Coordinates of N, CA and C in Angstrom, one line a residue:
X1 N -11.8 -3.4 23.2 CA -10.8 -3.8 22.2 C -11.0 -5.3 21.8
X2 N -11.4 -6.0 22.6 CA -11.8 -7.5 22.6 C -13.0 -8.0 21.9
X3 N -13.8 -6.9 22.1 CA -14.7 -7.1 21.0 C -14.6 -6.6 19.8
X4 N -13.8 -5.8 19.6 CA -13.5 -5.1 18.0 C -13.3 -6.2 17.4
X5 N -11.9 -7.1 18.2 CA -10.9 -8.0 17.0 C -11.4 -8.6 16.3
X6 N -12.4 -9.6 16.5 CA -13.4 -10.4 15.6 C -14.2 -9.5 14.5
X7 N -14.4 -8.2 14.8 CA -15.2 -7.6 13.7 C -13.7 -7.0 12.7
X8 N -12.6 -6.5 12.9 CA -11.4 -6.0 12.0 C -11.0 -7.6 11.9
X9 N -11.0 -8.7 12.2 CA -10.8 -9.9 10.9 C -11.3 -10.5 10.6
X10 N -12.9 -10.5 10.6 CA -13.4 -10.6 9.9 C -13.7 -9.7 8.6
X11 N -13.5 -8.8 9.0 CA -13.1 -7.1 7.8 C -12.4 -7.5 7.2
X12 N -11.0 -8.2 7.6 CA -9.7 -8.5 6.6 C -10.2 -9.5 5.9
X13 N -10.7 -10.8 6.3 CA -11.0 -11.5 5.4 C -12.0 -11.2 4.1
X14 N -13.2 -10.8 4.9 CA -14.0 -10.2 3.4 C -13.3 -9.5 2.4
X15 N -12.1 -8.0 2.6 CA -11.0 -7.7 2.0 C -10.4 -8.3 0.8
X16 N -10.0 -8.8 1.8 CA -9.1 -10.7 0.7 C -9.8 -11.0 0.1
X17 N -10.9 -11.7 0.5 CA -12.0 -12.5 -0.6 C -11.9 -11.8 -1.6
X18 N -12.8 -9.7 -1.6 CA -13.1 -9.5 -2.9 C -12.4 -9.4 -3.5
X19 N -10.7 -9.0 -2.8 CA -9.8 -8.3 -3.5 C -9.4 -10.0 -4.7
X20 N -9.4 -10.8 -4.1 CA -9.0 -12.0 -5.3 C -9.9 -12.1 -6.2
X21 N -11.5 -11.7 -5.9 CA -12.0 -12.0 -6.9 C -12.1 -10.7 -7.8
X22 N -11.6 -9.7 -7.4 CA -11.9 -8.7 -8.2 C -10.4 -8.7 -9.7
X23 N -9.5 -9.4 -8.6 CA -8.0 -9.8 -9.4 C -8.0 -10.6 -10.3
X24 N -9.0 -11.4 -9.7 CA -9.5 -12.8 -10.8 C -10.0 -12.3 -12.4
X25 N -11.1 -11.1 -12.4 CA -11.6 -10.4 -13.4 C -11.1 -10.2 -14.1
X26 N -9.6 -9.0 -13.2 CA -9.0 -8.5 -14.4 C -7.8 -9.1 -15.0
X27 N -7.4 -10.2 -14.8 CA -6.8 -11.0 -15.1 C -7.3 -12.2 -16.4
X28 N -8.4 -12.5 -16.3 CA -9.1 -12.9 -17.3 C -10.0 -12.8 -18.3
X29 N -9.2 -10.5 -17.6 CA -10.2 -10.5 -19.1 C -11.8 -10.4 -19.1
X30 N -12.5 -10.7 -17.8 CA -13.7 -10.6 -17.4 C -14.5 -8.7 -17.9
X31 N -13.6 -8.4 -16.6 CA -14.4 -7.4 -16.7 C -13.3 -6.2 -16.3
X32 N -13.0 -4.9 -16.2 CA -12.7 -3.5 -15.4 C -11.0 -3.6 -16.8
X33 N -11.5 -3.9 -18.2 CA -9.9 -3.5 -18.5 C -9.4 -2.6 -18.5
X34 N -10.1 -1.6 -19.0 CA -9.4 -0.3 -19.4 C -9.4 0.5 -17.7
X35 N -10.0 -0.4 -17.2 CA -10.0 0.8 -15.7 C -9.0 0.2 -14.7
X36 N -8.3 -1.0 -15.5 CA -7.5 -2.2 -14.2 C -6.9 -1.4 -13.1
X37 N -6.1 -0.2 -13.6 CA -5.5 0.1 -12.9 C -6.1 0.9 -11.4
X38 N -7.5 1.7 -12.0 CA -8.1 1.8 -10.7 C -8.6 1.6 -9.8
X39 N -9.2 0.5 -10.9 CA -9.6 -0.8 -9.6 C -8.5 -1.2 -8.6
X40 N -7.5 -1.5 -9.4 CA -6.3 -2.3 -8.3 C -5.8 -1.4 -6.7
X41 N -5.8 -0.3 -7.1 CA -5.5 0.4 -6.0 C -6.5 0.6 -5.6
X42 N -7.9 -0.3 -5.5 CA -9.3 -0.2 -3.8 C -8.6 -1.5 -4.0
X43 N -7.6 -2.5 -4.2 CA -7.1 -3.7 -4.0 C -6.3 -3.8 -2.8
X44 N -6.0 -2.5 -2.8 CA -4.7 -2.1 -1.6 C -5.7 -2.0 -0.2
X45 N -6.6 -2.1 -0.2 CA -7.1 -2.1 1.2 C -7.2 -3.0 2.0
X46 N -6.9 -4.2 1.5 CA -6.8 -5.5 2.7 C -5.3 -5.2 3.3
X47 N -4.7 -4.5 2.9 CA -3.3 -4.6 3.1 C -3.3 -3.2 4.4
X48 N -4.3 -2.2 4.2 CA -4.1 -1.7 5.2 C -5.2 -1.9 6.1
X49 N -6.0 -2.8 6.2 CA -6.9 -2.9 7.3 C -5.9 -4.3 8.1
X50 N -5.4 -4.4 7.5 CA -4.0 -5.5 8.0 C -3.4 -4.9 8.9
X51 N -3.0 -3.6 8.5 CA -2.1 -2.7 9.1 C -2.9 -2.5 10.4
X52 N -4.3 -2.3 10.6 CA -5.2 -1.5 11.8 C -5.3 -2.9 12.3
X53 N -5.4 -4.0 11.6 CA -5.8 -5.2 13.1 C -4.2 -5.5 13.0
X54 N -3.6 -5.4 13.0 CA -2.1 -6.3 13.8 C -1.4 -4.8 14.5
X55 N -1.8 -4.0 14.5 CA -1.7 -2.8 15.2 C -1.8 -3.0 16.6
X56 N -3.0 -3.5 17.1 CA -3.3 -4.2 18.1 C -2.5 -5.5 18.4
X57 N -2.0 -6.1 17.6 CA -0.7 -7.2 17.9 C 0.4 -7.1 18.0
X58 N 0.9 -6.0 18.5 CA 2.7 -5.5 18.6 C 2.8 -6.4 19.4
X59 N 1.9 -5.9 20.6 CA 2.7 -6.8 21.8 C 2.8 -8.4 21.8
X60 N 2.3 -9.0 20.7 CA 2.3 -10.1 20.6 C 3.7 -10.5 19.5
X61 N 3.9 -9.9 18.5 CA 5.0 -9.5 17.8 C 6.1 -9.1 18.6
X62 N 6.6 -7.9 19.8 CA 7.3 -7.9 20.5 C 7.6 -9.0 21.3
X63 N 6.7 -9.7 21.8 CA 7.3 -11.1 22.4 C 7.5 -12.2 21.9
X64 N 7.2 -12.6 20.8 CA 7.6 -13.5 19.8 C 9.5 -13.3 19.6
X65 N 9.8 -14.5 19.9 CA 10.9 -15.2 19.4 C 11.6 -14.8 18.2
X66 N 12.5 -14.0 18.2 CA 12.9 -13.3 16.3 C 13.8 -14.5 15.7
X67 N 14.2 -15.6 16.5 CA 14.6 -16.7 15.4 C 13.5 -17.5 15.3
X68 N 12.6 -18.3 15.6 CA 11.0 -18.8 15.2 C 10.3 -17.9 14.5
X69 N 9.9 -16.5 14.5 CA 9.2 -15.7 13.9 C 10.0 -15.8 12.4
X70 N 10.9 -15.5 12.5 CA 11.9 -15.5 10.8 C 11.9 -16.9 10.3
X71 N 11.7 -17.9 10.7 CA 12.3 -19.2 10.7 C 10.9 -19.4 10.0
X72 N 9.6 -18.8 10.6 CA 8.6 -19.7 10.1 C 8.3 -18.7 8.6
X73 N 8.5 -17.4 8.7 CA 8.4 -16.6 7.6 C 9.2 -17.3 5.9
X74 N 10.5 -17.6 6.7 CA 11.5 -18.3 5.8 C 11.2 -19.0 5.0
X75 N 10.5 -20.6 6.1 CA 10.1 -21.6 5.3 C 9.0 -21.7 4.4
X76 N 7.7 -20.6 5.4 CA 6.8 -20.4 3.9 C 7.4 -19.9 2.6
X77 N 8.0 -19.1 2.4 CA 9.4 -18.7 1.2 C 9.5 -19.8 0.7
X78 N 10.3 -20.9 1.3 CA 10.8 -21.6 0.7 C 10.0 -22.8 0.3
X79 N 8.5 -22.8 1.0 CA 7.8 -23.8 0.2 C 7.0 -23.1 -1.2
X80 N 7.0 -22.1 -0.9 CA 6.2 -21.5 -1.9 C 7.7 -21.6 -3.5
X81 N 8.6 -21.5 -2.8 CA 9.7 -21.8 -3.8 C 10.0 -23.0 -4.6
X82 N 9.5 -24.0 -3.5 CA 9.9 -25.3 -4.0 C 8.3 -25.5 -5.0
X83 N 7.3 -25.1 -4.7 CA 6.2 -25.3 -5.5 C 6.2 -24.4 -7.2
X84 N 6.5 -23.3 -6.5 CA 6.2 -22.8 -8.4 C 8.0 -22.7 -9.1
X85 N 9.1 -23.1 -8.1 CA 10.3 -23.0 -9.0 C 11.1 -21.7 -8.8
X86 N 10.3 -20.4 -8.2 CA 11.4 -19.4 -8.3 C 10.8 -18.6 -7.2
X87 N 12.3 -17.4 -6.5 CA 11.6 -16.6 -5.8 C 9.9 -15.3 -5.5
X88 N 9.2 -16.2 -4.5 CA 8.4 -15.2 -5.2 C 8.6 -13.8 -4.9
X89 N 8.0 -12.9 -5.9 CA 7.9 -11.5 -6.2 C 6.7 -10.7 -5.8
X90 N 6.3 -10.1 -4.4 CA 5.4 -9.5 -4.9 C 5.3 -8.4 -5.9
X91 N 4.6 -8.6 -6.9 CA 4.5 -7.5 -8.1 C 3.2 -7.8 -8.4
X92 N 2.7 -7.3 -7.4 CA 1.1 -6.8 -7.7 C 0.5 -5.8 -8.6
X93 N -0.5 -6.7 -9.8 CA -1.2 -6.0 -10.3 C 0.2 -5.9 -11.6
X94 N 1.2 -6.7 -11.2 CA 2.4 -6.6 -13.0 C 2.6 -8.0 -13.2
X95 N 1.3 -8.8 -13.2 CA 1.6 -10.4 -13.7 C 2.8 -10.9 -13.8
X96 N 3.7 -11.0 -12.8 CA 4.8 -11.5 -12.9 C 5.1 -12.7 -11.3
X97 N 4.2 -12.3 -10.8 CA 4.2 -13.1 -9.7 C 3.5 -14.8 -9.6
X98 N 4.6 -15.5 -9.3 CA 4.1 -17.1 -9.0 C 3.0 -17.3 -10.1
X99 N 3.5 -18.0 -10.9 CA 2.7 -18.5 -11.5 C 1.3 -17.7 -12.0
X100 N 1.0 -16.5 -11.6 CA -0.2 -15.8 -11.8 C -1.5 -16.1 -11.1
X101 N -0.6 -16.7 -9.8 CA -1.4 -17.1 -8.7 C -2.2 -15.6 -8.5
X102 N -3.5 -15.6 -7.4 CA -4.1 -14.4 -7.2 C -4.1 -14.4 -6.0
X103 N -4.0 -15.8 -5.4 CA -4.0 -15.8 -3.7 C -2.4 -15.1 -3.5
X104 N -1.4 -15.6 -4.0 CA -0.4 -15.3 -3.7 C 0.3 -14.2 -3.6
X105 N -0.2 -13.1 -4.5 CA -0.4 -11.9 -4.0 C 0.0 -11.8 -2.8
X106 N -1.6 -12.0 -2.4 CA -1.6 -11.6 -0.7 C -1.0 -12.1 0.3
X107 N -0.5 -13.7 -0.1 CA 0.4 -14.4 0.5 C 1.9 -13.4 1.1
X108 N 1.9 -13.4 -0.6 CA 3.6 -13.0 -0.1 C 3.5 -11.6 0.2
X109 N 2.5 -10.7 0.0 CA 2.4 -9.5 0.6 C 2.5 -9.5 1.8
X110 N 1.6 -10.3 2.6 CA 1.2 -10.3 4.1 C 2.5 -10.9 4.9
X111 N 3.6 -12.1 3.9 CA 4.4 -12.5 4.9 C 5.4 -11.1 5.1
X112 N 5.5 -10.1 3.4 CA 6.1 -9.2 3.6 C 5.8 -8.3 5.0
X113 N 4.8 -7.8 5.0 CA 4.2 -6.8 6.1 C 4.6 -7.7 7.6
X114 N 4.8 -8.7 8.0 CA 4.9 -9.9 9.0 C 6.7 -9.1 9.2
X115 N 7.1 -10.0 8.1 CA 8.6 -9.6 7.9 C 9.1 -8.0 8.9
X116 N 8.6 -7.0 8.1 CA 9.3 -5.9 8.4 C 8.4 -5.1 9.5
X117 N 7.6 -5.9 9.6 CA 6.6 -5.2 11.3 C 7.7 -5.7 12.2
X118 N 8.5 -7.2 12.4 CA 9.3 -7.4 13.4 C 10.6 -6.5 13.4
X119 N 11.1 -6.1 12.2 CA 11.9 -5.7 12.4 C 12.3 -4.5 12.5
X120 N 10.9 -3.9 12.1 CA 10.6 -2.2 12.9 C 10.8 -2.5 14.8
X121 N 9.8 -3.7 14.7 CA 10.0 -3.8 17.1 C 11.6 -3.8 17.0
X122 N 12.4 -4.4 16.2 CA 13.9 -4.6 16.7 C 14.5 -3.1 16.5
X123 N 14.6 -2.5 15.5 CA 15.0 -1.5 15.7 C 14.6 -0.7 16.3
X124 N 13.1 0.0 16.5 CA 12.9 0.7 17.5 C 13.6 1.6 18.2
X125 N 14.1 0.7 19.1 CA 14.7 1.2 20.5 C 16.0 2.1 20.2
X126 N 16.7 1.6 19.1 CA 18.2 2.2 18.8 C 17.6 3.5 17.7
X127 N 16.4 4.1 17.1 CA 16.3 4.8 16.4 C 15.3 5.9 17.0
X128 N 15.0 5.4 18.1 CA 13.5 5.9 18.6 C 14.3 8.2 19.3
X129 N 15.6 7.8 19.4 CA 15.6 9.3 19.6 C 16.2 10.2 18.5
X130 N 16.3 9.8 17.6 CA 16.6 10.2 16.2 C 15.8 11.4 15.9
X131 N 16.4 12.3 16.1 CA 15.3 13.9 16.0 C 15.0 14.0 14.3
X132 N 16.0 13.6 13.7 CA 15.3 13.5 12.1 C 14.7 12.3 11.8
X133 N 14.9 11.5 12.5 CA 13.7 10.4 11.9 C 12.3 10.6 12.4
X134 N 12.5 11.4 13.6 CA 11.4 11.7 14.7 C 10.8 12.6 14.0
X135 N 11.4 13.4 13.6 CA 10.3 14.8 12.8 C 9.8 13.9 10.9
X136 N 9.9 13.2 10.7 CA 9.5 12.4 9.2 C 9.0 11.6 9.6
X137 N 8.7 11.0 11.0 CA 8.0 9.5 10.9 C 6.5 10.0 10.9
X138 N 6.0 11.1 11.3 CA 4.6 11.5 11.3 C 3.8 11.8 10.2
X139 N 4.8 11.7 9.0 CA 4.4 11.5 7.8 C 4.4 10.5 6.7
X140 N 4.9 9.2 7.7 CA 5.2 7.8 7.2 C 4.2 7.2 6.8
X141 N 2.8 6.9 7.7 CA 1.6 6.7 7.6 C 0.5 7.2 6.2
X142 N 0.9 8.6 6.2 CA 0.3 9.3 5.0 C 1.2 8.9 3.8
X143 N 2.2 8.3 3.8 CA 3.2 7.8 2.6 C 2.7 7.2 1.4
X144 N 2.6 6.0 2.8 CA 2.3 4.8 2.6 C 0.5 4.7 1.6
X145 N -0.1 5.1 2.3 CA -1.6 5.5 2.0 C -1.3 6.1 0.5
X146 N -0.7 7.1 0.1 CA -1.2 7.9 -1.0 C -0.1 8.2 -1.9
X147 N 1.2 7.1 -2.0 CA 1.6 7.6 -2.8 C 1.8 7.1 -4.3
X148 N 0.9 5.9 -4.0 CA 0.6 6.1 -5.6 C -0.3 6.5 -6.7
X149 N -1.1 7.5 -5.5 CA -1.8 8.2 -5.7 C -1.0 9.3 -6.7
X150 N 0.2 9.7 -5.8 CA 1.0 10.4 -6.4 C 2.0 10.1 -7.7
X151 N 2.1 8.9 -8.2 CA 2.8 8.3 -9.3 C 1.7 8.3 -10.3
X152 N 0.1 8.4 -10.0 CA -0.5 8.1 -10.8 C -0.5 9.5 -11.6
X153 N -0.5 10.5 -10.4 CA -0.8 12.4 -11.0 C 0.4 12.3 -12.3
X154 N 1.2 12.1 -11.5 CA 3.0 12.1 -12.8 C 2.4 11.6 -13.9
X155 N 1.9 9.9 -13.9 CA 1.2 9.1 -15.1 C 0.4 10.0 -16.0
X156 N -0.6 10.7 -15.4 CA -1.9 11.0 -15.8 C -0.8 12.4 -16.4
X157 N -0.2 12.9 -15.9 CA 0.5 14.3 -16.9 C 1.7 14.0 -18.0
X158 N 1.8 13.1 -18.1 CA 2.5 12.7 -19.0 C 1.8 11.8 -20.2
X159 N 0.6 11.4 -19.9 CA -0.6 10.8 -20.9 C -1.4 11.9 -21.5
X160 N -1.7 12.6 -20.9 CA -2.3 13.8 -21.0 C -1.4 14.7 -22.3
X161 N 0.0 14.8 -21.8 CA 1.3 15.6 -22.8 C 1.3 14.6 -23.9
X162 N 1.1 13.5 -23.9 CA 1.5 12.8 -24.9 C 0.2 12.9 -25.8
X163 N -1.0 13.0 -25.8 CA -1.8 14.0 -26.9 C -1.4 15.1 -27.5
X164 N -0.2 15.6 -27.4 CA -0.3 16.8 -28.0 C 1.6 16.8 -28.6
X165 N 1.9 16.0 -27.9 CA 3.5 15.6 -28.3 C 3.8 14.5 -28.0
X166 N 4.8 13.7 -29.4 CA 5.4 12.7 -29.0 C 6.1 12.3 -28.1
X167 N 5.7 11.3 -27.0 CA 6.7 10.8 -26.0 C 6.7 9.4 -25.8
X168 N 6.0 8.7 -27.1 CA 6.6 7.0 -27.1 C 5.8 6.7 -25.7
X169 N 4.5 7.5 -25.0 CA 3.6 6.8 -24.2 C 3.3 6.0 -24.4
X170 N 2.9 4.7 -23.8 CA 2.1 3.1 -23.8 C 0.7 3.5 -22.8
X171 N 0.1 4.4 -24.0 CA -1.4 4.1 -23.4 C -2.2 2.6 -22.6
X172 N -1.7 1.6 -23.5 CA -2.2 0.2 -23.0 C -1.5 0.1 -21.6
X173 N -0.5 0.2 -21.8 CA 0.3 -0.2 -20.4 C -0.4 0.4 -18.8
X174 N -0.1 2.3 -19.4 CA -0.9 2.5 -18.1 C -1.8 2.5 -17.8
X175 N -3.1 1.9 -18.5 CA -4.3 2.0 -18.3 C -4.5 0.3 -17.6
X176 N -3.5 -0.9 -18.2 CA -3.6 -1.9 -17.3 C -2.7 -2.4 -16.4
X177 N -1.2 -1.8 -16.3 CA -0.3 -2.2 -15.4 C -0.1 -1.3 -14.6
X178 N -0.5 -1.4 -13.4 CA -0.3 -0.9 -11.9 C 1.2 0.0 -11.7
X179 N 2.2 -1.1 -12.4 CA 3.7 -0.7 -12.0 C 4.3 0.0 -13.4
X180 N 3.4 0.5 -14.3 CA 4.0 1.1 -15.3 C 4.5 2.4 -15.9
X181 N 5.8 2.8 -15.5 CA 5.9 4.2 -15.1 C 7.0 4.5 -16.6
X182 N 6.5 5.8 -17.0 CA 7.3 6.6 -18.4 C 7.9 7.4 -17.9
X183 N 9.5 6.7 -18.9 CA 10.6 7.0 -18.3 C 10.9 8.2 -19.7
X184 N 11.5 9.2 -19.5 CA 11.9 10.2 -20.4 C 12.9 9.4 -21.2
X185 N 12.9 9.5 -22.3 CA 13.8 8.8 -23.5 C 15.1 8.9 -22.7
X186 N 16.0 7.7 -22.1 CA 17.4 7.9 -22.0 C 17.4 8.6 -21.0
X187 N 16.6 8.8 -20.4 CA 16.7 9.3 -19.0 C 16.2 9.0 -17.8
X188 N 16.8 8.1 -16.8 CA 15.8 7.6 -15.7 C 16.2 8.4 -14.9
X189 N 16.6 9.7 -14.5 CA 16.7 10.7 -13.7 C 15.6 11.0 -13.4
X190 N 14.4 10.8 -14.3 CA 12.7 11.3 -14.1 C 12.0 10.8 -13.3
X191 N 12.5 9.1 -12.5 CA 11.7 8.6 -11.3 C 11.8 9.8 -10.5
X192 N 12.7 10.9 -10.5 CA 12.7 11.3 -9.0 C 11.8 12.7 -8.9
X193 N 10.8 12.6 -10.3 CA 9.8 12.9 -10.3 C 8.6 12.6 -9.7
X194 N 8.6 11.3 -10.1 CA 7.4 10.4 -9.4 C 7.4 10.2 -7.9
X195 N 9.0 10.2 -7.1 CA 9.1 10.1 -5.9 C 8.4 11.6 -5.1
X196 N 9.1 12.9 -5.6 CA 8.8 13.6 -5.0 C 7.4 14.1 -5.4
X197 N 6.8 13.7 -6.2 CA 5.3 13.6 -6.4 C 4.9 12.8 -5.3
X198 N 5.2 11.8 -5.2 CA 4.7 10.9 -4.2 C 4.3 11.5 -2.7
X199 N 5.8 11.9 -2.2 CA 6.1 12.5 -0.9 C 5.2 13.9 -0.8
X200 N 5.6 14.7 -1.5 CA 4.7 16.2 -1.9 C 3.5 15.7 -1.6
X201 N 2.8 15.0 -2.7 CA 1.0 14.9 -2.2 C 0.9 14.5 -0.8
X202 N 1.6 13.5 -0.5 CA 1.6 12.5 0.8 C 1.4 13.9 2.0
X203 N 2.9 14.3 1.9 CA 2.7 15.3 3.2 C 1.7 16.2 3.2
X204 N 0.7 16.7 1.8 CA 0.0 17.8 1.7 C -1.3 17.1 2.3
X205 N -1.6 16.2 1.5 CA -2.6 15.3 2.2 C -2.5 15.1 3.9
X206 N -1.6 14.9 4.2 CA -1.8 14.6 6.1 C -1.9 15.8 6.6
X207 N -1.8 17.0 6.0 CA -1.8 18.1 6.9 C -3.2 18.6 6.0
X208 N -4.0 18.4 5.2 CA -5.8 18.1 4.6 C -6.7 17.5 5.7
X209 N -6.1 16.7 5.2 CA -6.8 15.3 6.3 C -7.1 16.2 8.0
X210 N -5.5 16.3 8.0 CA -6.0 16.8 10.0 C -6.9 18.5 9.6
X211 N -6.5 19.3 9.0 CA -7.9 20.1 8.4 C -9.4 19.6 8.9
X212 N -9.5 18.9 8.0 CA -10.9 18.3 7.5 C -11.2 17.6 9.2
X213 N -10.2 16.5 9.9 CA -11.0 15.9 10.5 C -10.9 16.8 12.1
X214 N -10.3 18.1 12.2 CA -10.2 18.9 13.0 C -11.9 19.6 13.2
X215 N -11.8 19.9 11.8 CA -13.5 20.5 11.7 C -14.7 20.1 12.0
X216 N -14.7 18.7 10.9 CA -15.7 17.6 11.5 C -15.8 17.2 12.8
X217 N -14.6 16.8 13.9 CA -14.7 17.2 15.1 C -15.5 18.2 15.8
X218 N -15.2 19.3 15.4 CA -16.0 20.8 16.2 C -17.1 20.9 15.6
X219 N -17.6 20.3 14.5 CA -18.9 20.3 14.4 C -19.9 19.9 15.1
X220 N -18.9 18.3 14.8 CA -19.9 17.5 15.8 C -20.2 17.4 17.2
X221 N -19.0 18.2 17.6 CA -19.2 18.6 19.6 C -19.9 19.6 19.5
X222 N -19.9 20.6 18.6 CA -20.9 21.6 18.9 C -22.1 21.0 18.3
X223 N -22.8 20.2 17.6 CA -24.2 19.4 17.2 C -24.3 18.8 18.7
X224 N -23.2 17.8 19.4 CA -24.0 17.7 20.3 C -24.0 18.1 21.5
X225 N -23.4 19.6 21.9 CA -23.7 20.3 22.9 C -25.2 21.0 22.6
X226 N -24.8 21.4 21.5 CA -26.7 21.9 21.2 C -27.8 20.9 21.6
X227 N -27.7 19.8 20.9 CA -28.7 18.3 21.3 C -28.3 18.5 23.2
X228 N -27.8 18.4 23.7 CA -28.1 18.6 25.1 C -28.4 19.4 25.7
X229 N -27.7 20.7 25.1 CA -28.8 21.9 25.9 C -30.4 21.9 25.1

């Protein structure tokens, strides 16, 4: 485990690096416009290999101080406040964040993920026998991973409809804004389209996934029982 950590942060770092400069591109116009949006989500992966090396740091997080730990989360908040003037927002990939900083992103994403890792250790203990949170948390992980994957399916069927009928789509928008979701005229009852899109793929996907890596498993023990006999 002690030799991993250096190679997963060094992982995260490289991450970061390209993910800014890849942010950088499409922000100026460089290069990936019409594709911004695809690109941005392989953007999301410093954020979960974040997730795999501090994974290994609960217990460092569990013993940390929860008035110091918030206290220091706070004041980066509030210097980043006193510097660009207003609360920042992560809104990744919807140019609305600090100034159109590209580090900051990750800033305020990472203090996010800091934030609510501690307060998952705090609650814990008071939730941990919760038979309905207990039967949904095994599909939390796959959520998180894929579901805008599943907001994009919603996007992509409603761009698709809008070739053939009027629906006041912003072609521009979803092909560059990450967070740009079409709402039915006068009707925002339709996010809860996009949600259970989300959830639906999510959970179909984690029971794929254990499929696929159940198999590749017994392949590979039977490849190498054969290699030894």
């Amino acid at each position: 485990e002690n030799q991993r950590e250096p190679i997963e942060f060094a992982l995260l770092i490289i991450l970061i690096s390209g993910s800014c400069i890849v942010e950088y591109l499409i922000k100026t116009g460089v290069a990936f416009d019409e594709y911004a949006v695809l690109i941005r989500l392989f953007v999301y992966l410093p954020f979960f290999q974040l997730g795999i090396y501090m994974r290994d740091k609960l217990k460092v997080i569990e013993d940390a101080n929860s008035v110091l730990y918030f206290s220091f989360i706070f004041f980066i908040l509030l210097a980043i406040k006193c510097i660009y003037g207003y609360t920042p927002v992560y809104g990744f990939g919807s140019g609305t964040a600090c100034g159109e900083s590209v580090i900051m992103y990750f800033l305020v994403g990472l203090l996010g993920i800091a934030f609510w890792m501690k307060v998952a250790v705090i609650v814990e203990p008071a939730i941990r026998g919760n038979r309905y949170i207990g039967s949904f948390r095994r599909y939390t992980f796959s959520i998180m991973m894929h579901q805008y994957i599943g907001f994009l399916c919603v996007k992509l069927f409603f761009y698709g409809l809008s070739k053939h009928i009027s629906l006041q789509f912003d072609v521009n928008e979803f092909k560059t804004n990450l967070y740009y979701y079409y709402y039915l005229p006068m009707n925002d009852k339709v996010m809860l389209i996009y949600v259970i899109a989300a959830i639906g793929l999510s959970v179909g996907l984690y029971y794929v996934q254990g499929v696929v890596v159940s198999k590749c498993k017994n392949i590979l023990e039977r490849t190498f029982a054969r290699g030894e006999n």
